[in-house]
Phi, psi and omega in degrees: 000133179286143178285154177216158177267111191295336183241023180289121177277184184300321183301325183261354183270084184298325181298315180291320179297319179297325182284330191257319192280128180234336188241163179296148188302324187264009172275162179300316180293320180295320177297318180297317179298319183287325176296315177299317180300319178298316180291321184283349182279353171266189174295128181252305187241098172292335173233138176286145185248035169243138186284112185290331179296323175294315179304312185290327175295318181290323186276338182050059186296141178230161186300337181272358186284141174247126192247145168235128182217153169282140189283306188051229183283353173090352183295319189285321179297328176289322176299320179298329179297339178296344176264004177051054176291167183295321180198156173226123170258123181254127177240150173197145179272349185260115183297334177294320176293322177302313181296322180291317178301315182292325178292319180296320176298316179295324180297319177298318187282327193242343174290148191299319184205182184297320180300319178295321179298311180296320178299319183287316189261346188232339187260124178283158173059042174254098188293345182276354188295320179292330175291323176296323176299312181297321186283320191245335193248319190306312184290341182272348184275154171294161189300318182295318180291319177298319179298321179298308186286336174276345179295159186253143175224122184055036174087350181246147175299143181303323185296340180291352174299333178285347172282342182251260177204098183299336183281355171265002181251188184074165181300315181291319179300319179290326177296315179298320177299320178294323178295320177297318180296316179299319178296318180298324178296339176256015174084016183244127176258103185296334179297339180297338177302329183289349179270353179291153185236008179200163175301322180298316179293322178299314181294320178300315179296317180298311186291327183271328187251315189272312185305317180299339180298330183287350176265355180290136183305319183292325179291317179294325178294314181297312184288350177275001182239129183304317186294334182292338182256007175299333179294341174275000186078021181266108179285169182306321182296320180291323177303315180297322177297316180294316181297331181292345181282340183256145183299323181265010181058027173264139182274346183303312179297326180293314179296322178299317179296318180293319180292326176298320177296314179300319187279330195238346187267347182224140177300141178304326182292347181249002192229097180288339175296317178295323177298319178292321182291316186261327183258348182063023180197177169270152178291157173287175183305324181278339188266315188192177187274156165278161171304154184309317186289345180258359179291141186299329182292344180258354190301309187294317183290323177295313180301322182289342186245011181305323184288356176277358182257135169238133183250128187235133170276084187200164173275164176304311183296317182299315180295311185295329180298339180269353188261153180288161178296151175051052185237358183227157186240328185222139183228129180238112186261002186049230178249020188299332183291339177298339179274342199274148168283169177301321180296314180296321180298314179292325178298313183290322179287332175296317179287324175299313182296321180293319185270354185282133171282165175301133181084005179298155177231147174238132174236147177200167178240159180225148177296314174276179186278323187282157176294134185285342187268343184293129181081000182242331176283147175295144181304326182296332176271309185302323184292351179268004185230142172261140176261119178274075191292315182296315178296325179297315179296319180299315183284331175304318181294338184264001184287109185292335181289329168068006187266353182253153179277331184213144172241130192229140182233128175235145180235140180289129180289152178291000000 
């Protein structure tokens, strides 16, 4: 496991600055990039917002596969472990995500049983969780991760967030909370969506309660500003991609369409992403599902394979540059390429192509619908990959998180 500085802010996080900054500090674009960087240098995603079941269907994981993935909230790399792959290398530029990934791995390995795991990672307002951390986890963590969770924020140890509701924290958690507050100010209680009992009721609630909010002047004003959506983890480059989808370059219709998919295309009982968005929690056993990695049927195999994961405070390109040729099988880039310059894009794909075994696959998501790499990769790299376009469109429609425009699958040519 790579060492990381648990409290390094944006100013000291050279890895994040290199990935994000493109413009001079005193330009409009440069100011926007730096503001996003400041916000993104804290905890952003307590839960990852990419659907792991879709990932595993696209990747067709097998026991001999060696995986490289971006960590984010850590849920998906744990879901991949349910297929018992040979290894998973997790990378992330955000030290808060590194600490969360390592804690989730330790929770699987060292908490006494599945009930304790679910109580710690999924149940809000469980006052015993920080005591479980002290009893079972703290001594098992590496020094940097232990220092992070024992560190104090606003006078309380960070780990006590698990005594409350970690999913209400982080940049995204606070953004969702602000959206709930804004809706309440307009007379709409978004939590009421969790009381619906059918797709028909979900659509009725969306059309009668939620959709009209997007016509409110304050909502259109907020969504017209890049900085207002930094709480979704949307950097300036992604905002521009989303705005390009609308004729008037307003992001409000795009967000409305994505929220409509989240609210209306999948039953609440099957969609834990919708439970987090509308209920600020996971459903109970009778209400809705837990994330894939927390389901009881996957517990034993994930726990048995925790030691196959290595977590690195590094970029995708940085990690792969250290690895031998033809040594990896599956690559998960999340939406990171939406941030990248052409140079960065070619750098990461050059290393992916060098390290990819025959039959390797790459999956990623994009804010807009089209694949971000087409027309941008050098022909010498692009010609070594097949685009599974039809399968990509099929799986995009099935993505329960609903926040991305496109899901894309590429396969290494023989």
